[in-house]
Amino acid sequence: MTPRTPATDAAPAGFRSGFGGEIHVPGDPGYDEARTVFNSMIDRRPAVVAQCASEADVARALRFARDEGLEVAVRGGGHSVAGMALSEGGLVVDLRRMRAVDVDPEARSARVGGGATMSDLDRATQPYALATTGGRVSTTGVGGFTLGGGSGWLERAFGLACDNLLAADVVTADGATVHASADENPELFWALHGGGGNFGVVTSLTLRLHDLPAMSMALLLLRPENGPEAVRTYRDVMESAPDAAGGACIYITGPPEEWVPEAMVGRLVCAVLVTYAGTEAELREVAAPLLALEREAEVIAGIPYADLQCMLDDPPGMRNYWSAEYLDGLPDEAAAAYCACASTLPVPSGSQHVLFPMGGAVARGPADYPLPWRASPWAVHPFGVWEDAADDEQAKQWVRRVRGAFVPWASGAVYLNFIGREGQERVVSGFGERAYERLSRVKARYDPGNVFHLNHNVKPAVAEV
């Protein structure tokens, strides 16, 4: 079916009747805000943005898109780096009005609206000293994050976000509502553990929560020439650390913060972040070898988890281009390559050159989910963020060079939430070939027409004759 654009007067006028949310079309006062996503490189003009207030609105929007022949995009938090939350000339199912979080402290669970962000979830659970694995920034949408797998600071302690998915409500392409859990529609439920938004619009998720009475962090800033020693030390610490420990090594531009020495502001610095699901005293014991390193600045403190989540928030209105490689190990040669790649990081900019430890509860999680990267002990994530369009090629080339530098140690698997559009072969590598075939069969059942294709797409299996 070839998508077409309806007349932006009569057709949406009929659609508005009985719609509980708001509908924006070109020319409306709120249209430009409604079509803006966090990656300013993405500039698409949907024919209709349907800001849904209920599951019924979502079903109505999907039926309207079908009747009008409109390509469908789904926007949760709007954090898709490739801009998959928007459709040029199509219809956007915008879930941002559906962001309620209902916490059940007795059951240790939370029911989360499909448009909620990590901040919505973390602020709701914090009064109960409960949490679950969330994205590493507060502005990430819970839905897309979880459906893609969900890697964050607490993953070594509590598993990936999708490991904590207990149930989901899904509106399928034909406007039907389906509940997915271990007991209801179990094959769809399996597919939602890493298969992304391929199967329908997820209007709510129920997530398992964990006790988190204390959270702490240590952020150390070092001169880049001291980076290689710091990275090797961090590797050694994390390879024997308890599951409560997480964090990253991150080469960044020195931020203009009061605690950062003036000589480091605007220049390349090596940051070492240790997060700990426990007290500051416990963190200091685990991080002792790192705290013995020469450094220029530090912040070591207990911190509410929801506040930690805001520390590295992506600034709005920036241009973004990301990629990642998941590694089978981090020998000295790989650590040296990581540090060498930092020398060409665009500085000053918001770009980050990140090295994450995996392991712990991630590696012990369910092996049959479509997440082959969970077995990798380390991940490198070049994260290009900049302002000026004139710097587009420089930033993209840096990201590609970093990815290329790690091919010798790469497992071939990749967390798809960390990358943009890198081709279908890369999509398959994000799920694993056998899991992709299984996902394809689930896709054929719930979305045989591939209505939901603006994602890391799983093509529906073709029925055998």
Coordinates of C-alpha atoms in Angstrom, one line a residue, residues 6-454:
P6 CA -5.0 13.4 3.0
A7 CA -6.4 16.8 2.5
T8 CA -5.5 18.5 5.8
D9 CA -9.0 20.0 6.3
A10 CA -11.9 17.6 5.6
A11 CA -10.3 14.2 6.5
P12 CA -8.8 15.2 9.9
A13 CA -12.0 17.1 10.6
G14 CA -14.0 13.9 10.6
F15 CA -11.2 12.2 12.6
R16 CA -11.5 14.8 15.4
S17 CA -15.0 13.9 16.2
G18 CA -15.0 11.7 19.3
F19 CA -11.2 11.9 19.7
G20 CA -10.2 12.6 23.3
G21 CA -6.7 14.0 22.8
E22 CA -5.5 16.7 20.4
I23 CA -5.0 16.5 16.6
H24 CA -2.4 18.7 14.9
V25 CA -2.1 19.2 11.1
P26 CA 0.1 21.6 9.2
G27 CA -0.9 25.2 10.0
D28 CA -2.1 24.5 13.5
P29 CA -0.5 26.6 16.2
G30 CA 0.9 23.5 18.0
Y31 CA 1.9 21.6 14.9
D32 CA 5.6 22.5 14.9
E33 CA 6.0 21.6 18.6
A34 CA 4.2 18.4 18.0
R35 CA 6.5 17.3 15.3
T36 CA 9.8 18.2 17.0
V37 CA 11.9 15.4 18.4
F38 CA 15.1 15.6 20.5
N39 CA 17.4 15.0 17.5
S40 CA 17.4 18.3 15.6
M41 CA 18.7 16.6 12.5
I42 CA 15.2 15.2 12.0
D43 CA 12.9 17.6 10.2
R44 CA 9.8 15.7 9.0
R45 CA 6.3 17.0 8.4
P46 CA 3.6 14.5 9.2
A47 CA 0.2 15.1 7.7
V48 CA -1.4 14.4 11.1
V49 CA -0.1 14.2 14.7
A50 CA -2.6 12.4 16.9
Q51 CA -1.8 13.2 20.5
C52 CA -3.8 10.3 22.1
A53 CA -5.3 10.5 25.5
S54 CA -6.5 6.9 25.8
E55 CA -6.2 3.5 24.3
A56 CA -9.4 4.2 22.4
D57 CA -7.7 7.2 20.8
V58 CA -4.9 5.0 19.7
A59 CA -7.2 2.5 18.1
R60 CA -9.1 5.3 16.4
A61 CA -5.9 6.8 15.0
L62 CA -4.8 3.5 13.6
R63 CA -8.1 2.9 11.9
F64 CA -8.0 6.4 10.5
A65 CA -4.5 5.8 9.1
R66 CA -5.6 2.6 7.5
D67 CA -8.6 4.2 5.9
E68 CA -6.6 7.1 4.6
G69 CA -3.6 5.1 3.5
L70 CA -1.3 6.9 5.8
E71 CA 2.1 5.7 6.9
V72 CA 2.2 5.2 10.7
A73 CA 4.9 6.4 13.2
V74 CA 4.7 5.9 16.9
R75 CA 6.0 8.4 19.4
G76 CA 6.6 7.5 23.0
G77 CA 9.4 9.6 24.5
G78 CA 10.6 10.7 21.0
H79 CA 14.2 9.7 21.7
S80 CA 14.7 7.6 18.6
V81 CA 18.0 8.9 17.3
A82 CA 17.0 8.0 13.7
G83 CA 13.8 10.0 14.0
M84 CA 11.6 6.9 13.7
A85 CA 9.0 8.6 15.8
L86 CA 8.0 10.8 12.8
S87 CA 6.6 10.0 9.4
E88 CA 6.9 12.4 6.4
G89 CA 3.4 13.0 5.2
G90 CA 2.0 10.2 7.4
L91 CA 0.3 9.9 10.8
V92 CA 2.1 10.0 14.2
V93 CA 0.5 8.2 17.1
D94 CA 1.8 10.5 19.8
L95 CA 1.5 8.9 23.3
R96 CA 2.9 11.8 25.4
R97 CA -0.4 12.5 27.0
M98 CA -0.5 8.9 28.2
R99 CA 2.3 9.1 30.8
A100 CA 0.7 8.2 34.1
V101 CA 2.6 5.9 36.5
D102 CA 0.7 3.8 39.1
V103 CA 3.0 2.2 41.7
D104 CA 1.9 -0.8 43.7
P105 CA 4.5 -0.9 46.5
E106 CA 3.1 -4.2 48.0
A107 CA 3.3 -6.0 44.7
R108 CA 6.6 -4.1 43.9
S109 CA 5.3 -3.2 40.4
A110 CA 4.4 -0.1 38.4
R111 CA 2.0 0.3 35.6
V112 CA 3.4 2.8 33.2
G113 CA 1.7 4.7 30.4
G114 CA 3.2 4.3 26.9
G115 CA 4.2 8.0 26.7
A116 CA 6.0 8.2 30.1
T117 CA 9.6 9.1 30.4
M118 CA 12.2 7.7 32.8
S119 CA 11.7 10.8 35.0
D120 CA 8.0 10.1 35.3
L121 CA 8.8 6.5 36.4
D122 CA 11.7 7.3 38.6
R123 CA 10.0 10.1 40.5
A124 CA 7.0 7.9 41.1
T125 CA 8.9 5.0 42.5
Q126 CA 11.4 6.9 44.6
P127 CA 9.1 7.7 47.6
Y128 CA 8.8 4.0 48.1
A129 CA 12.6 3.3 47.9
L130 CA 11.8 1.2 44.8
A131 CA 13.3 1.3 41.3
T132 CA 13.8 -0.6 38.1
T133 CA 16.4 -0.4 35.4
G134 CA 15.9 2.8 33.4
G135 CA 17.8 4.6 30.7
R136 CA 20.8 6.6 31.6
V137 CA 19.0 9.9 31.1
S138 CA 15.7 11.1 32.5
T139 CA 14.2 12.1 29.1
T140 CA 14.2 8.6 27.6
G141 CA 10.8 7.2 26.9
V142 CA 10.0 4.1 29.0
G143 CA 8.2 2.3 26.3
G144 CA 10.7 2.3 23.4
F145 CA 13.5 1.8 25.9
T146 CA 12.0 -1.3 27.5
L147 CA 10.7 -2.8 24.2
G148 CA 14.2 -2.5 22.8
G149 CA 15.8 -4.3 25.7
G150 CA 16.6 -1.5 28.1
S151 CA 20.2 -1.0 29.2
G152 CA 20.9 1.4 32.2
W153 CA 22.9 2.1 35.4
L154 CA 21.0 -0.6 37.4
E155 CA 21.2 -3.4 34.8
R156 CA 24.0 -5.3 36.5
A157 CA 21.9 -5.4 39.7
F158 CA 18.4 -5.8 38.4
G159 CA 18.7 -7.0 34.8
L160 CA 17.7 -5.2 31.6
A161 CA 14.4 -3.3 31.6
C162 CA 12.7 -5.9 29.5
D163 CA 13.8 -8.6 32.0
N164 CA 11.5 -6.7 34.4
L165 CA 8.5 -6.5 32.0
L166 CA 5.5 -8.3 33.6
A167 CA 2.8 -7.4 31.2
A168 CA 1.9 -5.0 28.3
D169 CA -1.3 -3.7 26.6
V170 CA -0.9 -3.5 22.9
V171 CA -3.1 -1.9 20.2
T172 CA -2.5 -3.8 17.0
A173 CA -2.7 -2.5 13.4
D174 CA -6.4 -3.3 13.0
G175 CA -7.2 -1.3 16.2
A176 CA -7.7 -4.4 18.4
T177 CA -6.4 -4.4 22.0
V178 CA -4.3 -7.3 23.2
H179 CA -3.0 -8.0 26.6
A180 CA 0.4 -9.7 26.7
S181 CA 1.9 -11.5 29.7
A182 CA 3.5 -14.9 30.5
D183 CA -0.1 -16.3 30.6
E184 CA -1.8 -14.4 27.9
N185 CA -0.5 -14.2 24.3
P186 CA 2.9 -15.5 25.5
E187 CA 4.5 -15.5 22.1
L188 CA 3.8 -11.8 21.7
F189 CA 5.0 -11.2 25.3
W190 CA 8.3 -12.9 24.3
A191 CA 8.6 -10.7 21.3
L192 CA 8.2 -7.6 23.4
H193 CA 11.4 -8.5 25.2
G194 CA 13.7 -6.8 22.8
G195 CA 11.7 -6.9 19.6
G196 CA 10.9 -3.2 19.7
G197 CA 7.7 -1.5 18.4
N198 CA 7.2 -4.0 15.6
F199 CA 4.0 -5.6 16.8
G200 CA 1.7 -2.7 17.7
V201 CA 1.3 0.4 19.9
V202 CA 2.2 -0.4 23.5
T203 CA -0.1 1.8 25.5
S204 CA 1.0 0.5 29.0
L205 CA 3.6 -1.6 30.5
T206 CA 3.7 -3.3 33.9
L207 CA 7.3 -3.4 35.3
R208 CA 8.8 -5.2 38.3
L209 CA 10.3 -3.0 40.9
H210 CA 13.2 -3.7 43.2
D211 CA 14.2 -2.4 46.7
L212 CA 16.7 0.5 46.4
P213 CA 17.1 2.1 49.8
A214 CA 20.4 3.8 48.8
M215 CA 22.2 4.9 45.7
S216 CA 25.6 6.4 45.4
M217 CA 28.1 7.6 42.7
A218 CA 31.7 8.6 42.2
L219 CA 32.5 10.8 39.2
L220 CA 36.3 11.4 38.6
L221 CA 37.7 13.7 36.0
L222 CA 41.3 13.0 34.8
R223 CA 43.5 14.6 32.2
P224 CA 43.3 12.6 28.9
E225 CA 46.9 11.5 29.2
N226 CA 45.9 9.6 32.4
G227 CA 43.0 8.0 30.6
P228 CA 44.7 4.7 29.6
E229 CA 45.7 3.9 33.2
A230 CA 42.2 4.9 34.4
V231 CA 40.5 2.7 31.8
R232 CA 42.6 -0.4 32.6
T233 CA 42.0 0.2 36.3
Y234 CA 38.2 0.6 35.8
R235 CA 38.2 -2.6 33.7
D236 CA 39.9 -4.5 36.5
V237 CA 37.6 -3.1 39.2
M238 CA 34.4 -3.9 37.3
E239 CA 35.5 -7.4 36.3
S240 CA 35.5 -8.4 39.9
A241 CA 32.9 -5.9 41.3
P242 CA 29.6 -6.9 42.9
D243 CA 26.5 -6.7 40.8
A244 CA 25.5 -3.5 42.6
A245 CA 28.3 -1.6 40.8
G246 CA 27.9 -0.1 37.4
G247 CA 28.9 3.1 35.5
A248 CA 31.1 3.9 32.6
C249 CA 34.3 5.4 31.3
I250 CA 33.4 8.5 29.3
Y251 CA 35.6 10.9 27.3
I252 CA 33.8 14.2 27.2
T253 CA 34.2 17.9 26.8
G254 CA 34.9 19.4 30.3
P255 CA 31.6 20.9 31.5
P256 CA 31.3 24.5 32.9
E257 CA 30.5 23.3 36.4
E258 CA 31.7 24.9 39.6
W259 CA 33.5 21.7 40.7
V260 CA 35.4 21.4 37.4
P261 CA 38.8 23.2 37.2
E262 CA 38.8 26.1 34.7
A263 CA 41.7 24.5 32.8
M264 CA 39.5 21.5 32.0
V265 CA 36.4 23.4 30.9
G266 CA 35.9 23.1 27.1
R267 CA 38.7 20.6 26.7
L268 CA 38.9 16.8 26.3
V269 CA 38.7 15.1 29.7
C270 CA 38.5 11.4 30.8
A271 CA 35.6 10.8 33.2
V272 CA 35.2 7.7 35.2
L273 CA 31.8 7.1 36.7
V274 CA 31.0 4.4 39.2
T275 CA 27.4 3.9 40.2
Y276 CA 26.4 1.8 43.1
A277 CA 23.1 0.4 44.3
G278 CA 24.1 0.9 47.9
T279 CA 25.8 3.4 50.3
E280 CA 28.7 5.7 49.6
A281 CA 30.8 3.7 52.1
E282 CA 30.2 0.5 50.1
L283 CA 31.0 2.3 46.8
R284 CA 34.3 3.7 48.2
E285 CA 35.3 0.2 49.2
V286 CA 34.6 -1.2 45.7
A287 CA 36.1 1.8 43.9
A288 CA 39.3 2.0 46.1
P289 CA 41.7 1.3 43.2
L290 CA 40.1 4.1 41.2
L291 CA 40.2 6.5 44.1
A292 CA 43.9 6.0 44.3
L293 CA 44.4 7.4 40.8
E294 CA 45.7 10.9 40.1
R295 CA 42.7 13.1 39.2
E296 CA 41.8 16.7 38.7
A297 CA 38.3 16.8 40.2
E298 CA 35.7 14.5 41.8
V299 CA 32.2 14.2 43.1
I300 CA 31.6 11.3 45.4
A301 CA 28.2 11.1 47.2
G302 CA 25.0 9.4 48.0
I303 CA 22.4 10.5 45.5
P304 CA 18.7 9.7 44.9
Y305 CA 18.5 7.5 41.9
A306 CA 16.1 9.8 40.1
D307 CA 18.7 12.6 40.4
L308 CA 21.5 10.4 39.1
Q309 CA 19.3 9.8 36.1
C310 CA 19.4 13.5 35.3
M311 CA 23.1 13.9 35.5
L312 CA 23.8 13.2 31.8
D313 CA 20.6 14.4 30.2
D314 CA 20.9 15.1 26.5
P315 CA 20.5 18.8 25.9
P316 CA 17.5 19.5 23.7
G317 CA 17.8 20.9 20.2
M318 CA 21.1 19.2 19.4
R319 CA 22.1 17.1 16.4
N320 CA 22.7 13.5 17.2
Y321 CA 24.4 10.4 15.5
W322 CA 25.2 7.3 17.5
S323 CA 26.5 3.8 17.1
A324 CA 27.8 0.9 19.3
E325 CA 29.8 -2.3 19.3
Y326 CA 29.5 -5.0 21.9
L327 CA 32.7 -6.7 22.7
D328 CA 33.8 -10.3 23.6
G329 CA 36.4 -8.8 26.0
L330 CA 38.5 -5.8 26.8
P331 CA 42.1 -6.8 26.6
D332 CA 44.8 -4.1 26.9
E333 CA 44.9 -3.6 23.2
A334 CA 41.1 -2.8 23.1
A335 CA 41.5 -0.5 26.1
A336 CA 44.3 1.3 24.2
A337 CA 42.1 1.6 21.1
Y338 CA 39.3 3.0 23.1
C339 CA 41.5 5.8 24.5
A340 CA 43.1 6.4 21.1
C341 CA 39.7 7.0 19.6
A342 CA 39.1 9.8 22.1
S343 CA 41.8 11.9 20.5
T344 CA 39.5 12.7 17.6
L345 CA 36.3 13.3 19.7
P346 CA 34.8 16.5 18.4
V347 CA 35.7 19.0 21.2
P348 CA 34.0 21.2 22.3
S349 CA 30.7 19.5 21.8
G350 CA 28.2 17.4 23.7
S351 CA 29.6 14.2 22.2
Q352 CA 30.5 11.4 24.4
H353 CA 32.9 8.4 23.9
V354 CA 31.5 5.8 26.3
L355 CA 32.7 2.4 27.5
F356 CA 30.1 0.4 29.5
P357 CA 30.6 -2.7 31.6
M358 CA 27.9 -5.4 31.2
G359 CA 27.8 -8.7 33.1
G360 CA 26.0 -9.3 36.4
A361 CA 22.2 -9.8 36.1
V362 CA 22.4 -8.9 32.4
A363 CA 24.5 -11.9 31.5
R364 CA 22.3 -14.1 33.8
G365 CA 19.0 -13.0 32.2
P366 CA 16.8 -15.2 30.1
A367 CA 18.9 -16.6 27.2
D368 CA 16.0 -17.0 24.8
Y369 CA 15.0 -13.3 24.5
P370 CA 16.0 -11.7 21.2
L371 CA 19.0 -9.9 22.8
P372 CA 22.2 -11.6 21.8
W373 CA 24.3 -8.7 23.0
R374 CA 23.4 -9.5 26.7
A375 CA 26.3 -12.0 26.8
S376 CA 28.9 -9.3 25.9
P377 CA 31.0 -8.2 28.9
W378 CA 31.7 -4.7 27.5
A379 CA 30.2 -2.2 25.1
V380 CA 31.6 0.9 23.3
H381 CA 29.1 3.6 22.5
P382 CA 30.3 6.6 20.4
F383 CA 27.6 9.2 21.0
G384 CA 27.8 12.1 18.6
V385 CA 26.0 15.3 19.8
W386 CA 26.7 18.7 18.3
E387 CA 25.0 22.0 17.4
D388 CA 26.1 23.2 13.9
A389 CA 25.0 21.5 10.7
A390 CA 28.4 22.3 9.3
D391 CA 29.9 19.8 11.6
D392 CA 27.6 16.9 10.5
E393 CA 30.2 15.0 8.5
Q394 CA 33.0 15.4 11.0
A395 CA 30.8 14.1 13.8
K396 CA 29.4 11.2 11.8
Q397 CA 32.8 10.2 10.6
W398 CA 34.1 10.1 14.2
V399 CA 31.3 7.8 15.2
R400 CA 32.0 5.5 12.2
R401 CA 35.7 5.4 12.9
V402 CA 35.2 4.4 16.5
R403 CA 32.9 1.6 15.5
G404 CA 35.4 0.4 12.9
A405 CA 38.2 0.5 15.4
F406 CA 36.5 -2.2 17.5
V407 CA 35.7 -4.7 14.8
P408 CA 38.6 -7.0 16.0
W409 CA 36.9 -7.4 19.4
A410 CA 33.3 -7.1 18.4
S411 CA 30.8 -9.9 19.0
G412 CA 28.7 -8.8 16.1
A413 CA 25.6 -8.4 18.3
V414 CA 24.3 -4.9 19.0
Y415 CA 21.8 -3.1 21.2
L416 CA 19.5 -1.5 18.6
N417 CA 18.4 1.3 20.9
F418 CA 22.0 2.6 20.6
I419 CA 22.1 2.9 16.9
G420 CA 20.3 4.7 14.0
R421 CA 19.7 3.3 10.6
E422 CA 22.6 1.0 9.8
G423 CA 21.0 -1.5 7.4
Q424 CA 18.9 -4.7 7.7
E425 CA 21.9 -6.9 8.3
R426 CA 22.6 -4.9 11.4
V427 CA 19.0 -5.2 12.5
V428 CA 19.2 -9.0 12.3
S429 CA 22.5 -8.9 14.3
G430 CA 20.6 -7.0 17.0
F431 CA 18.1 -9.9 17.4
G432 CA 20.2 -12.9 16.4
E433 CA 19.2 -14.9 13.3
R434 CA 17.1 -17.6 15.0
A435 CA 15.3 -15.0 17.1
Y436 CA 14.7 -12.9 14.1
E437 CA 13.0 -15.8 12.4
R438 CA 10.8 -16.3 15.4
L439 CA 10.0 -12.5 15.6
S440 CA 9.1 -12.6 12.0
R441 CA 6.5 -15.2 12.7
V442 CA 5.1 -13.2 15.5
K443 CA 5.1 -10.2 13.2
A444 CA 3.1 -12.1 10.6
R445 CA 0.4 -12.8 13.2
Y446 CA 0.0 -9.4 14.7
D447 CA 1.1 -7.0 11.9
P448 CA 1.1 -9.0 8.6
G449 CA 0.9 -5.8 6.6
N450 CA 4.0 -4.3 8.3
V451 CA 2.1 -1.2 9.3
F452 CA 4.7 -0.7 12.1
H453 CA 7.8 -0.5 10.0
L454 CA 9.3 2.8 11.2

